[in-house]
């Protein structure tokens, strides 16, 4: 079945909010303190996520629980998507921090599920 790419592109452009667009050359640069805060928080999430991922790997090798792998995967993907969209919305004032807060909740859930 052929797909009309131009129609799909127009639909995506119409439905995606401006908050999740990549900046263009016309956009002002984000404030350095704002960008540093987002980067620092994301770095801490990355370090914590690596600990959860290592513990999840050990749990996957040793455990035979059917719910474990999908649960850990979904929690990790939610945190990853929230962190990526925080960077995509760095030009907004509060949205990146709300998304990083959601990613932090995901990290805490990962700690709980993996038993850290």
PDB file of N, CA and C in Angstrom, residues 22-87:
ATOM      1  N   UNK A  22      12.089  21.375  17.131  1.00  0.00           N
ATOM      2  CA  UNK A  22      13.498  21.695  17.256  1.00  0.00           C
ATOM      3  C   UNK A  22      13.697  23.167  16.925  1.00  0.00           C
ATOM      4  N   UNK A  23      14.591  23.827  17.601  1.00  0.00           N
ATOM      5  CA  UNK A  23      14.788  25.258  17.363  1.00  0.00           C
ATOM      6  C   UNK A  23      15.372  25.517  15.975  1.00  0.00           C
ATOM      7  N   UNK A  24      15.024  26.657  15.445  1.00  0.00           N
ATOM      8  CA  UNK A  24      15.575  27.089  14.161  1.00  0.00           C
ATOM      9  C   UNK A  24      16.588  28.201  14.417  1.00  0.00           C
ATOM     10  N   UNK A  25      17.183  28.697  13.357  1.00  0.00           N
ATOM     11  CA  UNK A  25      18.167  29.774  13.506  1.00  0.00           C
ATOM     12  C   UNK A  25      17.515  31.073  13.962  1.00  0.00           C
ATOM     13  N   UNK A  26      16.226  31.215  13.718  1.00  0.00           N
ATOM     14  CA  UNK A  26      15.517  32.444  14.113  1.00  0.00           C
ATOM     15  C   UNK A  26      15.199  32.488  15.600  1.00  0.00           C
ATOM     16  N   UNK A  27      15.216  31.347  16.251  1.00  0.00           N
ATOM     17  CA  UNK A  27      14.909  31.297  17.680  1.00  0.00           C
ATOM     18  C   UNK A  27      16.082  31.819  18.499  1.00  0.00           C
ATOM     19  N   UNK A  28      15.799  32.548  19.578  1.00  0.00           N
ATOM     20  CA  UNK A  28      16.899  32.988  20.445  1.00  0.00           C
ATOM     21  C   UNK A  28      17.495  31.798  21.191  1.00  0.00           C
ATOM     22  N   UNK A  29      18.740  31.909  21.522  1.00  0.00           N
ATOM     23  CA  UNK A  29      19.404  30.845  22.280  1.00  0.00           C
ATOM     24  C   UNK A  29      18.798  30.777  23.675  1.00  0.00           C
ATOM     25  N   UNK A  30      18.679  29.575  24.241  1.00  0.00           N
ATOM     26  CA  UNK A  30      18.167  29.495  25.609  1.00  0.00           C
ATOM     27  C   UNK A  30      19.136  30.138  26.586  1.00  0.00           C
ATOM     28  N   UNK A  31      18.603  30.593  27.684  1.00  0.00           N
ATOM     29  CA  UNK A  31      19.421  31.208  28.726  1.00  0.00           C
ATOM     30  C   UNK A  31      20.446  30.186  29.226  1.00  0.00           C
ATOM     31  N   UNK A  32      21.707  30.581  29.389  1.00  0.00           N
ATOM     32  CA  UNK A  32      22.737  29.601  29.786  1.00  0.00           C
ATOM     33  C   UNK A  32      22.433  28.883  31.102  1.00  0.00           C
ATOM     34  N   UNK A  33      21.892  29.596  32.079  1.00  0.00           N
ATOM     35  CA  UNK A  33      21.555  28.946  33.355  1.00  0.00           C
ATOM     36  C   UNK A  33      20.456  27.917  33.177  1.00  0.00           C
ATOM     37  N   UNK A  34      19.494  28.251  32.331  1.00  0.00           N
ATOM     38  CA  UNK A  34      18.377  27.340  32.053  1.00  0.00           C
ATOM     39  C   UNK A  34      18.900  26.067  31.378  1.00  0.00           C
ATOM     40  N   UNK A  35      19.736  26.243  30.381  1.00  0.00           N
ATOM     41  CA  UNK A  35      20.303  25.110  29.656  1.00  0.00           C
ATOM     42  C   UNK A  35      21.194  24.273  30.565  1.00  0.00           C
ATOM     43  N   UNK A  36      21.990  24.919  31.417  1.00  0.00           N
ATOM     44  CA  UNK A  36      22.856  24.194  32.348  1.00  0.00           C
ATOM     45  C   UNK A  36      22.034  23.390  33.352  1.00  0.00           C
ATOM     46  N   UNK A  37      20.918  23.954  33.822  1.00  0.00           N
ATOM     47  CA  UNK A  37      20.065  23.236  34.765  1.00  0.00           C
ATOM     48  C   UNK A  37      19.438  21.999  34.109  1.00  0.00           C
ATOM     49  N   UNK A  38      18.959  22.150  32.875  1.00  0.00           N
ATOM     50  CA  UNK A  38      18.369  21.014  32.163  1.00  0.00           C
ATOM     51  C   UNK A  38      19.432  19.943  31.918  1.00  0.00           C
ATOM     52  N   UNK A  39      20.620  20.359  31.493  1.00  0.00           N
ATOM     53  CA  UNK A  39      21.710  19.407  31.229  1.00  0.00           C
ATOM     54  C   UNK A  39      22.161  18.695  32.506  1.00  0.00           C
ATOM     55  N   UNK A  40      22.269  19.434  33.592  1.00  0.00           N
ATOM     56  CA  UNK A  40      22.678  18.825  34.853  1.00  0.00           C
ATOM     57  C   UNK A  40      21.677  17.813  35.364  1.00  0.00           C
ATOM     58  N   UNK A  41      20.399  18.171  35.304  1.00  0.00           N
ATOM     59  CA  UNK A  41      19.358  17.258  35.763  1.00  0.00           C
ATOM     60  C   UNK A  41      19.337  16.013  34.874  1.00  0.00           C
ATOM     61  N   UNK A  42      19.460  16.200  33.580  1.00  0.00           N
ATOM     62  CA  UNK A  42      19.463  15.065  32.653  1.00  0.00           C
ATOM     63  C   UNK A  42      20.680  14.170  32.881  1.00  0.00           C
ATOM     64  N   UNK A  43      21.826  14.770  33.212  1.00  0.00           N
ATOM     65  CA  UNK A  43      23.019  13.973  33.496  1.00  0.00           C
ATOM     66  C   UNK A  43      22.818  13.107  34.735  1.00  0.00           C
ATOM     67  N   UNK A  44      22.216  13.682  35.772  1.00  0.00           N
ATOM     68  CA  UNK A  44      21.931  12.897  36.978  1.00  0.00           C
ATOM     69  C   UNK A  44      20.948  11.770  36.684  1.00  0.00           C
ATOM     70  N   UNK A  45      19.951  12.060  35.855  1.00  0.00           N
ATOM     71  CA  UNK A  45      19.015  11.010  35.455  1.00  0.00           C
ATOM     72  C   UNK A  45      19.731   9.911  34.674  1.00  0.00           C
ATOM     73  N   UNK A  46      20.671  10.306  33.829  1.00  0.00           N
ATOM     74  CA  UNK A  46      21.426   9.316  33.063  1.00  0.00           C
ATOM     75  C   UNK A  46      22.255   8.411  33.950  1.00  0.00           C
ATOM     76  N   UNK A  47      22.905   8.974  34.956  1.00  0.00           N
ATOM     77  CA  UNK A  47      23.689   8.161  35.887  1.00  0.00           C
ATOM     78  C   UNK A  47      22.792   7.215  36.685  1.00  0.00           C
ATOM     79  N   UNK A  48      21.686   7.741  37.168  1.00  0.00           N
ATOM     80  CA  UNK A  48      20.752   6.877  37.900  1.00  0.00           C
ATOM     81  C   UNK A  48      20.150   5.812  37.001  1.00  0.00           C
ATOM     82  N   UNK A  49      19.877   6.185  35.761  1.00  0.00           N
ATOM     83  CA  UNK A  49      19.321   5.218  34.804  1.00  0.00           C
ATOM     84  C   UNK A  49      20.298   4.104  34.482  1.00  0.00           C
ATOM     85  N   UNK A  50      21.589   4.426  34.449  1.00  0.00           N
ATOM     86  CA  UNK A  50      22.589   3.379  34.211  1.00  0.00           C
ATOM     87  C   UNK A  50      22.611   2.373  35.364  1.00  0.00           C
ATOM     88  N   UNK A  51      22.459   2.851  36.595  1.00  0.00           N
ATOM     89  CA  UNK A  51      22.405   1.941  37.740  1.00  0.00           C
ATOM     90  C   UNK A  51      21.177   1.040  37.656  1.00  0.00           C
ATOM     91  N   UNK A  52      20.038   1.639  37.287  1.00  0.00           N
ATOM     92  CA  UNK A  52      18.812   0.845  37.154  1.00  0.00           C
ATOM     93  C   UNK A  52      18.967  -0.161  36.014  1.00  0.00           C
ATOM     94  N   UNK A  53      19.558   0.255  34.898  1.00  0.00           N
ATOM     95  CA  UNK A  53      19.720  -0.646  33.763  1.00  0.00           C
ATOM     96  C   UNK A  53      20.634  -1.819  34.107  1.00  0.00           C
ATOM     97  N   UNK A  54      21.699  -1.559  34.854  1.00  0.00           N
ATOM     98  CA  UNK A  54      22.599  -2.641  35.263  1.00  0.00           C
ATOM     99  C   UNK A  54      21.884  -3.615  36.185  1.00  0.00           C
ATOM    100  N   UNK A  55      21.149  -3.076  37.133  1.00  0.00           N
ATOM    101  CA  UNK A  55      20.398  -3.941  38.058  1.00  0.00           C
ATOM    102  C   UNK A  55      19.303  -4.704  37.312  1.00  0.00           C
ATOM    103  N   UNK A  56      18.655  -4.068  36.343  1.00  0.00           N
ATOM    104  CA  UNK A  56      17.620  -4.744  35.556  1.00  0.00           C
ATOM    105  C   UNK A  56      18.222  -5.871  34.733  1.00  0.00           C
ATOM    106  N   UNK A  57      19.425  -5.643  34.185  1.00  0.00           N
ATOM    107  CA  UNK A  57      20.087  -6.695  33.420  1.00  0.00           C
ATOM    108  C   UNK A  57      20.380  -7.901  34.297  1.00  0.00           C
ATOM    109  N   UNK A  58      20.883  -7.647  35.484  1.00  0.00           N
ATOM    110  CA  UNK A  58      21.154  -8.749  36.415  1.00  0.00           C
ATOM    111  C   UNK A  58      19.851  -9.454  36.769  1.00  0.00           C
ATOM    112  N   UNK A  59      18.786  -8.690  36.962  1.00  0.00           N
ATOM    113  CA  UNK A  59      17.491  -9.282  37.269  1.00  0.00           C
ATOM    114  C   UNK A  59      16.928 -10.089  36.115  1.00  0.00           C
ATOM    115  N   UNK A  60      17.186  -9.660  34.902  1.00  0.00           N
ATOM    116  CA  UNK A  60      16.700 -10.402  33.737  1.00  0.00           C
ATOM    117  C   UNK A  60      17.446 -11.713  33.547  1.00  0.00           C
ATOM    118  N   UNK A  61      18.726 -11.723  33.883  1.00  0.00           N
ATOM    119  CA  UNK A  61      19.511 -12.947  33.746  1.00  0.00           C
ATOM    120  C   UNK A  61      19.088 -13.962  34.795  1.00  0.00           C
ATOM    121  N   UNK A  62      18.842 -13.508  36.005  1.00  0.00           N
ATOM    122  CA  UNK A  62      18.551 -14.428  37.091  1.00  0.00           C
ATOM    123  C   UNK A  62      17.081 -14.712  37.329  1.00  0.00           C
ATOM    124  N   UNK A  63      16.205 -13.807  37.008  1.00  0.00           N
ATOM    125  CA  UNK A  63      14.790 -13.967  37.351  1.00  0.00           C
ATOM    126  C   UNK A  63      14.019 -14.598  36.190  1.00  0.00           C
ATOM    127  N   UNK A  64      12.964 -15.287  36.555  1.00  0.00           N
ATOM    128  CA  UNK A  64      12.099 -15.872  35.530  1.00  0.00           C
ATOM    129  C   UNK A  64      10.668 -15.362  35.669  1.00  0.00           C
ATOM    130  N   UNK A  65      10.528 -14.121  36.107  1.00  0.00           N
ATOM    131  CA  UNK A  65       9.203 -13.525  36.257  1.00  0.00           C
ATOM    132  C   UNK A  65       8.773 -12.951  34.913  1.00  0.00           C
ATOM    133  N   UNK A  66       7.579 -13.264  34.470  1.00  0.00           N
ATOM    134  CA  UNK A  66       7.103 -12.854  33.145  1.00  0.00           C
ATOM    135  C   UNK A  66       6.841 -11.349  33.078  1.00  0.00           C
ATOM    136  N   UNK A  67       6.502 -10.724  34.167  1.00  0.00           N
ATOM    137  CA  UNK A  67       6.150  -9.307  34.158  1.00  0.00           C
ATOM    138  C   UNK A  67       7.374  -8.407  34.221  1.00  0.00           C
ATOM    139  N   UNK A  68       8.518  -8.933  34.611  1.00  0.00           N
ATOM    140  CA  UNK A  68       9.683  -8.110  34.912  1.00  0.00           C
ATOM    141  C   UNK A  68      10.231  -7.378  33.677  1.00  0.00           C
ATOM    142  N   UNK A  69      10.494  -8.100  32.613  1.00  0.00           N
ATOM    143  CA  UNK A  69      11.099  -7.495  31.418  1.00  0.00           C
ATOM    144  C   UNK A  69      10.219  -6.412  30.793  1.00  0.00           C
ATOM    145  N   UNK A  70       8.929  -6.666  30.555  1.00  0.00           N
ATOM    146  CA  UNK A  70       8.113  -5.591  29.977  1.00  0.00           C
ATOM    147  C   UNK A  70       7.972  -4.383  30.902  1.00  0.00           C
ATOM    148  N   UNK A  71       7.878  -4.615  32.191  1.00  0.00           N
ATOM    149  CA  UNK A  71       7.714  -3.516  33.137  1.00  0.00           C
ATOM    150  C   UNK A  71       8.948  -2.629  33.175  1.00  0.00           C
ATOM    151  N   UNK A  72      10.116  -3.229  33.275  1.00  0.00           N
ATOM    152  CA  UNK A  72      11.353  -2.465  33.324  1.00  0.00           C
ATOM    153  C   UNK A  72      11.574  -1.724  32.008  1.00  0.00           C
ATOM    154  N   UNK A  73      11.244  -2.377  30.892  1.00  0.00           N
ATOM    155  CA  UNK A  73      11.421  -1.749  29.583  1.00  0.00           C
ATOM    156  C   UNK A  73      10.516  -0.536  29.428  1.00  0.00           C
ATOM    157  N   UNK A  74       9.256  -0.663  29.795  1.00  0.00           N
ATOM    158  CA  UNK A  74       8.313   0.453  29.660  1.00  0.00           C
ATOM    159  C   UNK A  74       8.713   1.611  30.575  1.00  0.00           C
ATOM    160  N   UNK A  75       9.090   1.311  31.798  1.00  0.00           N
ATOM    161  CA  UNK A  75       9.518   2.369  32.721  1.00  0.00           C
ATOM    162  C   UNK A  75      10.734   3.099  32.169  1.00  0.00           C
ATOM    163  N   UNK A  76      11.703   2.362  31.649  1.00  0.00           N
ATOM    164  CA  UNK A  76      12.894   2.979  31.078  1.00  0.00           C
ATOM    165  C   UNK A  76      12.590   3.823  29.855  1.00  0.00           C
ATOM    166  N   UNK A  77      11.708   3.333  28.988  1.00  0.00           N
ATOM    167  CA  UNK A  77      11.356   4.088  27.785  1.00  0.00           C
ATOM    168  C   UNK A  77      10.601   5.366  28.123  1.00  0.00           C
ATOM    169  N   UNK A  78       9.746   5.312  29.125  1.00  0.00           N
ATOM    170  CA  UNK A  78       9.023   6.522  29.542  1.00  0.00           C
ATOM    171  C   UNK A  78      10.010   7.582  30.030  1.00  0.00           C
ATOM    172  N   UNK A  79      10.971   7.177  30.848  1.00  0.00           N
ATOM    173  CA  UNK A  79      11.975   8.113  31.327  1.00  0.00           C
ATOM    174  C   UNK A  79      12.834   8.664  30.200  1.00  0.00           C
ATOM    175  N   UNK A  80      13.197   7.811  29.259  1.00  0.00           N
ATOM    176  CA  UNK A  80      14.015   8.246  28.128  1.00  0.00           C
ATOM    177  C   UNK A  80      13.267   9.235  27.244  1.00  0.00           C
ATOM    178  N   UNK A  81      12.010   8.950  26.946  1.00  0.00           N
ATOM    179  CA  UNK A  81      11.208   9.852  26.110  1.00  0.00           C
ATOM    180  C   UNK A  81      11.003  11.195  26.810  1.00  0.00           C
ATOM    181  N   UNK A  82      10.740  11.177  28.096  1.00  0.00           N
ATOM    182  CA  UNK A  82      10.573  12.443  28.827  1.00  0.00           C
ATOM    183  C   UNK A  82      11.849  13.274  28.811  1.00  0.00           C
ATOM    184  N   UNK A  83      12.996  12.632  28.952  1.00  0.00           N
ATOM    185  CA  UNK A  83      14.267  13.359  28.931  1.00  0.00           C
ATOM    186  C   UNK A  83      14.551  13.933  27.548  1.00  0.00           C
ATOM    187  N   UNK A  84      14.300  13.163  26.510  1.00  0.00           N
ATOM    188  CA  UNK A  84      14.535  13.646  25.147  1.00  0.00           C
ATOM    189  C   UNK A  84      13.610  14.813  24.825  1.00  0.00           C
ATOM    190  N   UNK A  85      12.347  14.710  25.197  1.00  0.00           N
ATOM    191  CA  UNK A  85      11.419  15.813  24.913  1.00  0.00           C
ATOM    192  C   UNK A  85      11.739  17.044  25.758  1.00  0.00           C
ATOM    193  N   UNK A  86      12.363  16.851  26.916  1.00  0.00           N
ATOM    194  CA  UNK A  86      12.799  18.016  27.698  1.00  0.00           C
ATOM    195  C   UNK A  86      13.848  18.807  26.933  1.00  0.00           C
ATOM    196  N   UNK A  87      14.750  18.116  26.266  1.00  0.00           N
ATOM    197  CA  UNK A  87      15.743  18.827  25.451  1.00  0.00           C
ATOM    198  C   UNK A  87      15.110  19.455  24.219  1.00  0.00           C
TER     199      UNK A  87
END
